[in-house]
Each structure stands twice: as structure tokens, then as C-alpha cells.
Amino acid sequence: MTDYMVEGLVKKRAELAGEIERNQDALHKLVTDLEHMDATLRIIAPDTEIEAIRPKVFKAPEDWSKRGEMARIVLSILRTARDPMTSREIAAQMVIQRGLAADQKMLKLMTKRVSTCLKTQREKGRALSSEGPGFHLLWVIKR
């Protein structure tokens, strides 16, 4: 094997070991916090069966975006658009791109999220809005 390959593998192994160590520290803190919570419950409500309390696991819905992903997709759609677009048109295109369920409920939710994202991008100076048909705003990317 070549030296640069070994060097890369060693570096990656060190990163993974560091990540495991950070996760173990975080896990230790969570276990300690849970023990303190249990002790507090035993003092305040001694008749509570702590073992009967089921863990609540958080699972993000499919329609959530990773950090910054929404803004990247919205700005990308605006960059490739020939004409100004409404937030609903952008949301419809986003639903198609991401392969989400194309029903009215999803479109309404994504329109609301796109609108919020666009307002933030306008504040940052990356997007511009103008009055469109009805009460809708037309959005373009700032060039």
C-alpha cells in the first residue's frame, strides 16, 4: 500500500475514535442527568414507578430539512428560474425535487416553510421580493 493511503486511514481512524469518545462523554452526561431526574422524582413523588416511565424517542419527520438545506434548495430554485416565483411555486418545485408526498397538506406546510426561509434570505440580502398577483409576493435572487 502507498504511504498516503495508510496516512489517510490512520487520520480517519483517529477522527472516528475521537467521535466515539465525544459520544461516550455525552452519553455519560445524559445518564447522570437521568439519575438526578429519577432521584428528584423519588423525593417529590415517592409512589411513582420510575421503571414504568417509557422512553420517548424523537424521530424527525421525512419532510424536515437538514441545517441550511432549505435555504440552499430555495436559492437554487430561484437561481434557475426565468421569472420571479411565488413561495407556493417554489414549494411545489421543492416537493417534487425532494420526492415528498404531493398532497395539499404537504404543499401548504412547505409553502409556509419556504416563505419563512425567503423572508430570512431577504433580511440577509440574498433575495428580493415584489408585489405579485393578489396578496402574493414574487421572489427573485439578488444578483
GROMACS .gro file of N, CA and C in nm:
model
  429
    1MET      N    1   0.083  -0.118   0.000
    1MET     CA    2   0.000   0.000   0.000
    1MET      C    3   0.088   0.125   0.000
    2THR      N    4   0.031   0.230  -0.051
    2THR     CA    5   0.107   0.354  -0.057
    2THR      C    6   0.097   0.429   0.076
    3ASP      N    7   0.197   0.512   0.101
    3ASP     CA    8   0.205   0.585   0.228
    3ASP      C    9   0.086   0.679   0.249
    4TYR      N   10   0.043   0.748   0.141
    4TYR     CA   11  -0.067   0.843   0.158
    4TYR      C   12  -0.197   0.772   0.192
    5MET      N   13  -0.214   0.648   0.144
    5MET     CA   14  -0.335   0.572   0.177
    5MET      C   15  -0.333   0.534   0.325
    6VAL      N   16  -0.221   0.486   0.373
    6VAL     CA   17  -0.207   0.450   0.514
    6VAL      C   18  -0.227   0.573   0.601
    7GLU      N   19  -0.167   0.683   0.560
    7GLU     CA   20  -0.179   0.808   0.635
    7GLU      C   21  -0.325   0.852   0.643
    8GLY      N   22  -0.398   0.840   0.533
    8GLY     CA   23  -0.539   0.876   0.531
    8GLY      C   24  -0.622   0.786   0.620
    9LEU      N   25  -0.594   0.656   0.618
    9LEU     CA   26  -0.667   0.562   0.704
    9LEU      C   27  -0.640   0.588   0.851
   10VAL      N   28  -0.514   0.618   0.884
   10VAL     CA   29  -0.478   0.649   1.023
   10VAL      C   30  -0.552   0.775   1.069
   11LYS      N   31  -0.556   0.876   0.983
   11LYS     CA   32  -0.625   1.001   1.017
   11LYS      C   33  -0.774   0.976   1.038
   12LYS      N   34  -0.836   0.898   0.948
   12LYS     CA   35  -0.978   0.868   0.960
   12LYS      C   36  -1.008   0.789   1.086
   13ARG      N   37  -0.920   0.694   1.120
   13ARG     CA   38  -0.939   0.615   1.242
   13ARG      C   39  -0.934   0.704   1.365
   14ALA      N   40  -0.840   0.800   1.366
   14ALA     CA   41  -0.828   0.893   1.479
   14ALA      C   42  -0.954   0.978   1.492
   15GLU      N   43  -1.010   1.021   1.379
   15GLU     CA   44  -1.134   1.100   1.382
   15GLU      C   45  -1.249   1.018   1.439
   16LEU      N   46  -1.262   0.894   1.393
   16LEU     CA   47  -1.370   0.807   1.443
   16LEU      C   48  -1.354   0.779   1.593
   17ALA      N   49  -1.231   0.754   1.636
   17ALA     CA   50  -1.207   0.729   1.779
   17ALA      C   51  -1.243   0.853   1.861
   18GLY      N   52  -1.209   0.971   1.809
   18GLY     CA   53  -1.244   1.095   1.878
   18GLY      C   54  -1.394   1.114   1.886
   19GLU      N   55  -1.465   1.082   1.778
   19GLU     CA   56  -1.610   1.094   1.777
   19GLU      C   57  -1.674   0.998   1.877
   20ILE      N   58  -1.621   0.877   1.885
   20ILE     CA   59  -1.671   0.780   1.983
   20ILE      C   60  -1.650   0.833   2.124
   21GLU      N   61  -1.534   0.890   2.150
   21GLU     CA   62  -1.504   0.945   2.282
   21GLU      C   63  -1.600   1.058   2.318
   22ARG      N   64  -1.627   1.149   2.222
   22ARG     CA   65  -1.722   1.258   2.246
   22ARG      C   66  -1.861   1.204   2.274
   23ASN      N   67  -1.902   1.103   2.198
   23ASN     CA   68  -2.035   1.045   2.218
   23ASN      C   69  -2.045   0.974   2.353
   24GLN      N   70  -1.937   0.909   2.395
   24GLN     CA   71  -1.938   0.844   2.526
   24GLN      C   72  -1.948   0.947   2.637
   25ASP      N   73  -1.878   1.061   2.622
   25ASP     CA   74  -1.888   1.169   2.721
   25ASP      C   75  -2.031   1.223   2.727
   26ALA      N   76  -2.092   1.242   2.610
   26ALA     CA   77  -2.229   1.292   2.606
   26ALA      C   78  -2.325   1.190   2.667
   27LEU      N   79  -2.304   1.062   2.639
   27LEU     CA   80  -2.387   0.957   2.697
   27LEU      C   81  -2.373   0.954   2.849
   28HIS      N   82  -2.252   0.968   2.897
   28HIS     CA   83  -2.228   0.970   3.042
   28HIS      C   84  -2.304   1.086   3.107
   29LYS      N   85  -2.302   1.202   3.043
   29LYS     CA   86  -2.373   1.318   3.096
   29LYS      C   87  -2.523   1.292   3.097
   30LEU      N   88  -2.577   1.232   2.991
   30LEU     CA   89  -2.720   1.203   2.986
   30LEU      C   90  -2.760   1.103   3.094
   31VAL      N   91  -2.678   1.001   3.117
   31VAL     CA   92  -2.708   0.903   3.221
   31VAL      C   93  -2.708   0.970   3.358
   32THR      N   94  -2.611   1.057   3.382
   32THR     CA   95  -2.605   1.130   3.510
   32THR      C   96  -2.728   1.218   3.527
   33ASP      N   97  -2.768   1.289   3.422
   33ASP     CA   98  -2.887   1.374   3.429
   33ASP      C   99  -3.012   1.291   3.458
   34LEU      N  100  -3.021   1.173   3.395
   34LEU     CA  101  -3.135   1.085   3.417
   34LEU      C  102  -3.139   1.035   3.562
   35GLU      N  103  -3.024   1.002   3.616
   35GLU     CA  104  -3.017   0.958   3.756
   35GLU      C  105  -3.062   1.069   3.850
   36HIS      N  106  -3.021   1.193   3.820
   36HIS     CA  107  -3.063   1.307   3.903
   36HIS      C  108  -3.215   1.329   3.891
   37MET      N  109  -3.269   1.314   3.771
   37MET     CA  110  -3.412   1.329   3.750
   37MET      C  111  -3.488   1.221   3.828
   38ASP      N  112  -3.439   1.098   3.824
   38ASP     CA  113  -3.502   0.989   3.900
   38ASP      C  114  -3.499   1.017   4.049
   39ALA      N  115  -3.386   1.066   4.098
   39ALA     CA  116  -3.374   1.096   4.241
   39ALA      C  117  -3.472   1.207   4.281
   40THR      N  118  -3.487   1.307   4.196
   40THR     CA  119  -3.580   1.416   4.224
   40THR      C  120  -3.723   1.364   4.226
   41LEU      N  121  -3.757   1.277   4.130
   41LEU     CA  122  -3.891   1.219   4.129
   41LEU      C  123  -3.917   1.136   4.254
   42ARG      N  124  -3.816   1.063   4.301
   42ARG     CA  125  -3.833   0.980   4.423
   42ARG      C  126  -3.859   1.068   4.544
   43ILE      N  127  -3.801   1.189   4.546
   43ILE     CA  128  -3.823   1.280   4.659
   43ILE      C  129  -3.961   1.344   4.650
   44ILE      N  130  -3.995   1.395   4.531
   44ILE     CA  131  -4.120   1.470   4.514
   44ILE      C  132  -4.241   1.378   4.509
   45ALA      N  133  -4.230   1.266   4.438
   45ALA     CA  134  -4.342   1.172   4.423
   45ALA      C  135  -4.292   1.031   4.448
   46PRO      N  136  -4.276   0.994   4.576
   46PRO     CA  137  -4.218   0.863   4.608
   46PRO      C  138  -4.298   0.743   4.559
   47ASP      N  139  -4.427   0.761   4.533
   47ASP     CA  140  -4.508   0.648   4.488
   47ASP      C  141  -4.504   0.628   4.336
   48THR      N  142  -4.431   0.713   4.263
   48THR     CA  143  -4.420   0.700   4.118
   48THR      C  144  -4.330   0.583   4.082
   49GLU      N  145  -4.377   0.498   3.991
   49GLU     CA  146  -4.296   0.387   3.943
   49GLU      C  147  -4.209   0.437   3.829
   50ILE      N  148  -4.085   0.466   3.859
   50ILE     CA  149  -3.994   0.525   3.760
   50ILE      C  150  -3.965   0.427   3.646
   51GLU      N  151  -3.957   0.299   3.678
   51GLU     CA  152  -3.930   0.198   3.575
   51GLU      C  153  -4.043   0.187   3.474
   52ALA      N  154  -4.164   0.232   3.513
   52ALA     CA  155  -4.280   0.224   3.424
   52ALA      C  156  -4.283   0.339   3.324
   53ILE      N  157  -4.200   0.439   3.343
   53ILE     CA  158  -4.196   0.553   3.252
   53ILE      C  159  -4.121   0.510   3.127
   54ARG      N  160  -4.192   0.510   3.014
   54ARG     CA  161  -4.131   0.464   2.889
   54ARG      C  162  -4.050   0.575   2.825
   55PRO      N  163  -3.939   0.541   2.766
   55PRO     CA  164  -3.860   0.643   2.696
   55PRO      C  165  -3.936   0.696   2.575
   56LYS      N  166  -3.920   0.824   2.552
   56LYS     CA  167  -3.985   0.888   2.437
   56LYS      C  168  -3.875   0.920   2.335
   57VAL      N  169  -3.878   0.850   2.225
   57VAL     CA  170  -3.776   0.866   2.121
   57VAL      C  171  -3.825   0.968   2.019
   58PHE      N  172  -3.741   1.067   1.991
   58PHE     CA  173  -3.776   1.168   1.892
   58PHE      C  174  -3.734   1.120   1.755
   59LYS      N  175  -3.828   1.124   1.660
   59LYS     CA  176  -3.798   1.087   1.523
   59LYS      C  177  -3.842   1.202   1.433
   60ALA      N  178  -3.745   1.260   1.365
   60ALA     CA  179  -3.776   1.373   1.277
   60ALA      C  180  -3.862   1.326   1.160
   61PRO      N  181  -3.963   1.404   1.123
   61PRO     CA  182  -4.044   1.368   1.007
   61PRO      C  183  -3.962   1.372   0.879
   62GLU      N  184  -4.011   1.301   0.776
   62GLU     CA  185  -3.941   1.295   0.648
   62GLU      C  186  -3.929   1.432   0.582
   63ASP      N  187  -4.024   1.520   0.609
   63ASP     CA  188  -4.026   1.648   0.540
   63ASP      C  189  -3.931   1.751   0.601
   64TRP      N  190  -3.861   1.716   0.708
   64TRP     CA  191  -3.766   1.809   0.768
   64TRP      C  192  -3.641   1.818   0.684
   65SER      N  193  -3.578   1.931   0.692
   65SER     CA  194  -3.453   1.953   0.620
   65SER      C  195  -3.338   1.953   0.718
   66LYS      N  196  -3.222   1.920   0.668
   66LYS     CA  197  -3.101   1.934   0.748
   66LYS      C  198  -3.068   2.082   0.756
   67ARG      N  199  -2.983   2.118   0.848
   67ARG     CA  200  -2.948   2.258   0.870
   67ARG      C  201  -2.896   2.322   0.740
   68GLY      N  202  -2.962   2.429   0.697
   68GLY     CA  203  -2.919   2.503   0.579
   68GLY      C  204  -2.968   2.446   0.447
   69GLU      N  205  -3.026   2.326   0.450
   69GLU     CA  206  -3.069   2.261   0.327
   69GLU      C  207  -3.185   2.336   0.262
   70MET      N  208  -3.279   2.382   0.343
   70MET     CA  209  -3.394   2.454   0.291
   70MET      C  210  -3.350   2.578   0.213
   71ALA      N  211  -3.261   2.657   0.272
   71ALA     CA  212  -3.214   2.779   0.206
   71ALA      C  213  -3.140   2.746   0.077
   72ARG      N  214  -3.057   2.643   0.080
   72ARG     CA  215  -2.983   2.605  -0.042
   72ARG      C  216  -3.077   2.566  -0.155
   73ILE      N  217  -3.178   2.487  -0.124
   73ILE     CA  218  -3.272   2.442  -0.226
   73ILE      C  219  -3.353   2.560  -0.280
   74VAL      N  220  -3.403   2.645  -0.189
   74VAL     CA  221  -3.484   2.760  -0.230
   74VAL      C  222  -3.403   2.853  -0.319
   75LEU      N  223  -3.280   2.884  -0.278
   75LEU     CA  224  -3.196   2.974  -0.358
   75LEU      C  225  -3.158   2.910  -0.491
   76SER      N  226  -3.139   2.780  -0.492
   76SER     CA  227  -3.107   2.711  -0.616
   76SER      C  228  -3.225   2.718  -0.714
   77ILE      N  229  -3.344   2.700  -0.663
   77ILE     CA  230  -3.463   2.709  -0.747
   77ILE      C  231  -3.476   2.850  -0.805
   78LEU      N  232  -3.452   2.951  -0.721
   78LEU     CA  233  -3.462   3.089  -0.768
   78LEU      C  234  -3.353   3.121  -0.871
   79ARG      N  235  -3.233   3.065  -0.852
   79ARG     CA  236  -3.124   3.090  -0.947
   79ARG      C  237  -3.157   3.040  -1.087
   80THR      N  238  -3.224   2.926  -1.094
   80THR     CA  239  -3.253   2.865  -1.224
   80THR      C  240  -3.385   2.914  -1.283
   81ALA      N  241  -3.463   2.991  -1.206
   81ALA     CA  242  -3.592   3.039  -1.255
   81ALA      C  243  -3.573   3.150  -1.358
   82ARG      N  244  -3.656   3.147  -1.460
   82ARG     CA  245  -3.650   3.251  -1.564
   82ARG      C  246  -3.727   3.376  -1.521
   83ASP      N  247  -3.834   3.355  -1.444
   83ASP     CA  248  -3.919   3.465  -1.399
   83ASP      C  249  -3.930   3.462  -1.247
   84PRO      N  250  -3.972   3.572  -1.186
   84PRO     CA  251  -3.996   3.572  -1.041
   84PRO      C  252  -4.099   3.465  -1.005
   85MET      N  253  -4.086   3.408  -0.888
   85MET     CA  254  -4.174   3.298  -0.845
   85MET      C  255  -4.239   3.331  -0.712
   86THR      N  256  -4.357   3.276  -0.690
   86THR     CA  257  -4.421   3.287  -0.559
   86THR      C  258  -4.365   3.177  -0.468
   87SER      N  259  -4.386   3.193  -0.340
   87SER     CA  260  -4.338   3.091  -0.247
   87SER      C  261  -4.409   2.958  -0.270
   88ARG      N  262  -4.533   2.963  -0.314
   88ARG     CA  263  -4.607   2.839  -0.342
   88ARG      C  264  -4.547   2.766  -0.463
   89GLU      N  265  -4.508   2.840  -0.565
   89GLU     CA  266  -4.445   2.777  -0.682
   89GLU      C  267  -4.311   2.715  -0.644
   90ILE      N  268  -4.236   2.785  -0.559
   90ILE     CA  269  -4.108   2.731  -0.513
   90ILE      C  270  -4.131   2.606  -0.430
   91ALA      N  271  -4.232   2.611  -0.342
   91ALA     CA  272  -4.263   2.495  -0.258
   91ALA      C  273  -4.304   2.375  -0.343
   92ALA      N  274  -4.382   2.398  -0.447
   92ALA     CA  275  -4.425   2.289  -0.534
   92ALA      C  276  -4.305   2.224  -0.602
   93GLN      N  277  -4.212   2.307  -0.647
   93GLN     CA  278  -4.093   2.252  -0.711
   93GLN      C  279  -4.007   2.176  -0.609
   94MET      N  280  -4.001   2.227  -0.487
   94MET     CA  281  -3.923   2.162  -0.382
   94MET      C  282  -3.982   2.025  -0.347
   95VAL      N  283  -4.114   2.017  -0.338
   95VAL     CA  284  -4.181   1.890  -0.308
   95VAL      C  285  -4.145   1.787  -0.414
   96ILE      N  286  -4.143   1.829  -0.539
   96ILE     CA  287  -4.109   1.737  -0.648
   96ILE      C  288  -3.963   1.694  -0.637
   97GLN      N  289  -3.872   1.792  -0.617
   97GLN     CA  290  -3.729   1.762  -0.609
   97GLN      C  291  -3.696   1.666  -0.495
   98ARG      N  292  -3.760   1.685  -0.381
   98ARG     CA  293  -3.729   1.604  -0.264
   98ARG      C  294  -3.809   1.474  -0.260
   99GLY      N  295  -3.902   1.455  -0.352
   99GLY     CA  296  -3.979   1.331  -0.358
   99GLY      C  297  -4.076   1.316  -0.243
  100LEU      N  298  -4.132   1.426  -0.196
  100LEU     CA  299  -4.227   1.421  -0.085
  100LEU      C  300  -4.367   1.396  -0.140
  101ALA      N  301  -4.458   1.361  -0.052
  101ALA     CA  302  -4.597   1.338  -0.091
  101ALA      C  303  -4.655   1.468  -0.146
  102ALA      N  304  -4.703   1.467  -0.267
  102ALA     CA  305  -4.750   1.588  -0.334
  102ALA      C  306  -4.899   1.610  -0.307
  103ASP      N  307  -4.937   1.619  -0.179
  103ASP     CA  308  -5.076   1.647  -0.146
  103ASP      C  309  -5.090   1.791  -0.096
  104GLN      N  310  -5.211   1.835  -0.076
  104GLN     CA  311  -5.237   1.975  -0.037
  104GLN      C  312  -5.177   2.009   0.099
  105LYS      N  313  -5.184   1.914   0.191
  105LYS     CA  314  -5.131   1.938   0.326
  105LYS      C  315  -4.980   1.961   0.320
  106MET      N  316  -4.909   1.879   0.245
  106MET     CA  317  -4.764   1.893   0.233
  106MET      C  318  -4.729   2.024   0.161
  107LEU      N  319  -4.804   2.056   0.057
  107LEU     CA  320  -4.777   2.179  -0.018
  107LEU      C  321  -4.799   2.302   0.071
  108LYS      N  322  -4.903   2.299   0.152
  108LYS     CA  323  -4.930   2.411   0.244
  108LYS      C  324  -4.817   2.425   0.346
  109LEU      N  325  -4.773   2.312   0.403
  109LEU     CA  326  -4.665   2.314   0.501
  109LEU      C  327  -4.535   2.366   0.440
  110MET      N  328  -4.501   2.315   0.322
  110MET     CA  329  -4.376   2.357   0.258
  110MET      C  330  -4.383   2.502   0.212
  111THR      N  331  -4.501   2.550   0.173
  111THR     CA  332  -4.516   2.691   0.135
  111THR      C  333  -4.488   2.780   0.255
  112LYS      N  334  -4.537   2.740   0.371
  112LYS     CA  335  -4.513   2.817   0.492
  112LYS      C  336  -4.363   2.819   0.525
  113ARG      N  337  -4.297   2.704   0.514
  113ARG     CA  338  -4.154   2.696   0.543
  113ARG      C  339  -4.071   2.774   0.441
  114VAL      N  340  -4.109   2.766   0.313
  114VAL     CA  341  -4.039   2.840   0.208
  114VAL      C  342  -4.055   2.990   0.232
  115SER      N  343  -4.175   3.034   0.270
  115SER     CA  344  -4.199   3.177   0.297
  115SER      C  345  -4.110   3.227   0.409
  116THR      N  346  -4.101   3.150   0.516
  116THR     CA  347  -4.015   3.187   0.627
  116THR      C  348  -3.869   3.194   0.584
  117CYS      N  349  -3.827   3.095   0.506
  117CYS     CA  350  -3.690   3.091   0.456
  117CYS      C  351  -3.661   3.212   0.368
  118LEU      N  352  -3.755   3.246   0.280
  118LEU     CA  353  -3.735   3.359   0.190
  118LEU      C  354  -3.728   3.492   0.265
  119LYS      N  355  -3.807   3.507   0.369
  119LYS     CA  356  -3.801   3.630   0.449
  119LYS      C  357  -3.664   3.643   0.515
  120THR      N  358  -3.611   3.532   0.563
  120THR     CA  359  -3.477   3.532   0.623
  120THR      C  360  -3.373   3.568   0.517
  121GLN      N  361  -3.386   3.511   0.397
  121GLN     CA  362  -3.291   3.539   0.290
  121GLN      C  363  -3.300   3.685   0.245
  122ARG      N  364  -3.421   3.741   0.251
  122ARG     CA  365  -3.437   3.884   0.217
  122ARG      C  366  -3.365   3.971   0.320
  123GLU      N  367  -3.378   3.934   0.449
  123GLU     CA  368  -3.309   4.008   0.554
  123GLU      C  369  -3.158   4.001   0.539
  124LYS      N  370  -3.109   3.888   0.489
  124LYS     CA  371  -2.965   3.869   0.468
  124LYS      C  372  -2.917   3.931   0.337
  125GLY      N  373  -3.011   3.982   0.256
  125GLY     CA  374  -2.975   4.046   0.131
  125GLY      C  375  -2.952   3.950   0.015
  126ARG      N  376  -3.002   3.829   0.025
  126ARG     CA  377  -2.982   3.729  -0.081
  126ARG      C  378  -3.101   3.716  -0.175
  127ALA      N  379  -3.218   3.764  -0.133
  127ALA     CA  380  -3.338   3.753  -0.215
  127ALA      C  381  -3.414   3.885  -0.209
  128LEU      N  382  -3.489   3.911  -0.314
  128LEU     CA  383  -3.571   4.032  -0.322
  128LEU      C  384  -3.716   3.992  -0.348
  129SER      N  385  -3.809   4.069  -0.293
  129SER     CA  386  -3.950   4.042  -0.316
  129SER      C  387  -4.016   4.165  -0.374
  130SER      N  388  -4.121   4.139  -0.450
  130SER     CA  389  -4.202   4.248  -0.504
  130SER      C  390  -4.347   4.201  -0.503
  131GLU      N  391  -4.439   4.297  -0.512
  131GLU     CA  392  -4.580   4.261  -0.510
  131GLU      C  393  -4.617   4.185  -0.635
  132GLY      N  394  -4.693   4.080  -0.615
  132GLY     CA  395  -4.737   3.997  -0.726
  132GLY      C  396  -4.887   3.997  -0.736
  133PRO      N  397  -4.942   3.896  -0.800
  133PRO     CA  398  -5.088   3.888  -0.815
  133PRO      C  399  -5.155   3.864  -0.680
  134GLY      N  400  -5.264   3.937  -0.654
  134GLY     CA  401  -5.334   3.922  -0.526
  134GLY      C  402  -5.246   3.970  -0.413
  135PHE      N  403  -5.239   3.891  -0.307
  135PHE     CA  404  -5.156   3.926  -0.193
  135PHE      C  405  -5.022   3.853  -0.194
  136HIS      N  406  -4.991   3.788  -0.304
  136HIS     CA  407  -4.868   3.708  -0.314
  136HIS      C  408  -4.747   3.796  -0.343
  137LEU      N  409  -4.633   3.752  -0.294
  137LEU     CA  410  -4.507   3.818  -0.326
  137LEU      C  411  -4.437   3.738  -0.434
  138LEU      N  412  -4.370   3.808  -0.522
  138LEU     CA  413  -4.286   3.744  -0.623
  138LEU      C  414  -4.142   3.755  -0.576
  139TRP      N  415  -4.070   3.644  -0.584
  139TRP     CA  416  -3.933   3.639  -0.531
  139TRP      C  417  -3.833   3.618  -0.642
  140VAL      N  418  -3.719   3.685  -0.629
  140VAL     CA  419  -3.606   3.666  -0.719
  140VAL      C  420  -3.480   3.663  -0.635
  141ILE      N  421  -3.376   3.606  -0.691
  141ILE     CA  422  -3.248   3.604  -0.622
  141ILE      C  423  -3.179   3.738  -0.649
  142LYS      N  424  -3.114   3.792  -0.548
  142LYS     CA  425  -3.043   3.918  -0.566
  142LYS      C  426  -2.915   3.891  -0.641
  143ARG      N  427  -2.893   3.963  -0.747
  143ARG     CA  428  -2.774   3.943  -0.829
  143ARG      C  429  -2.674   4.052  -0.809
   0.00000   0.00000   0.00000
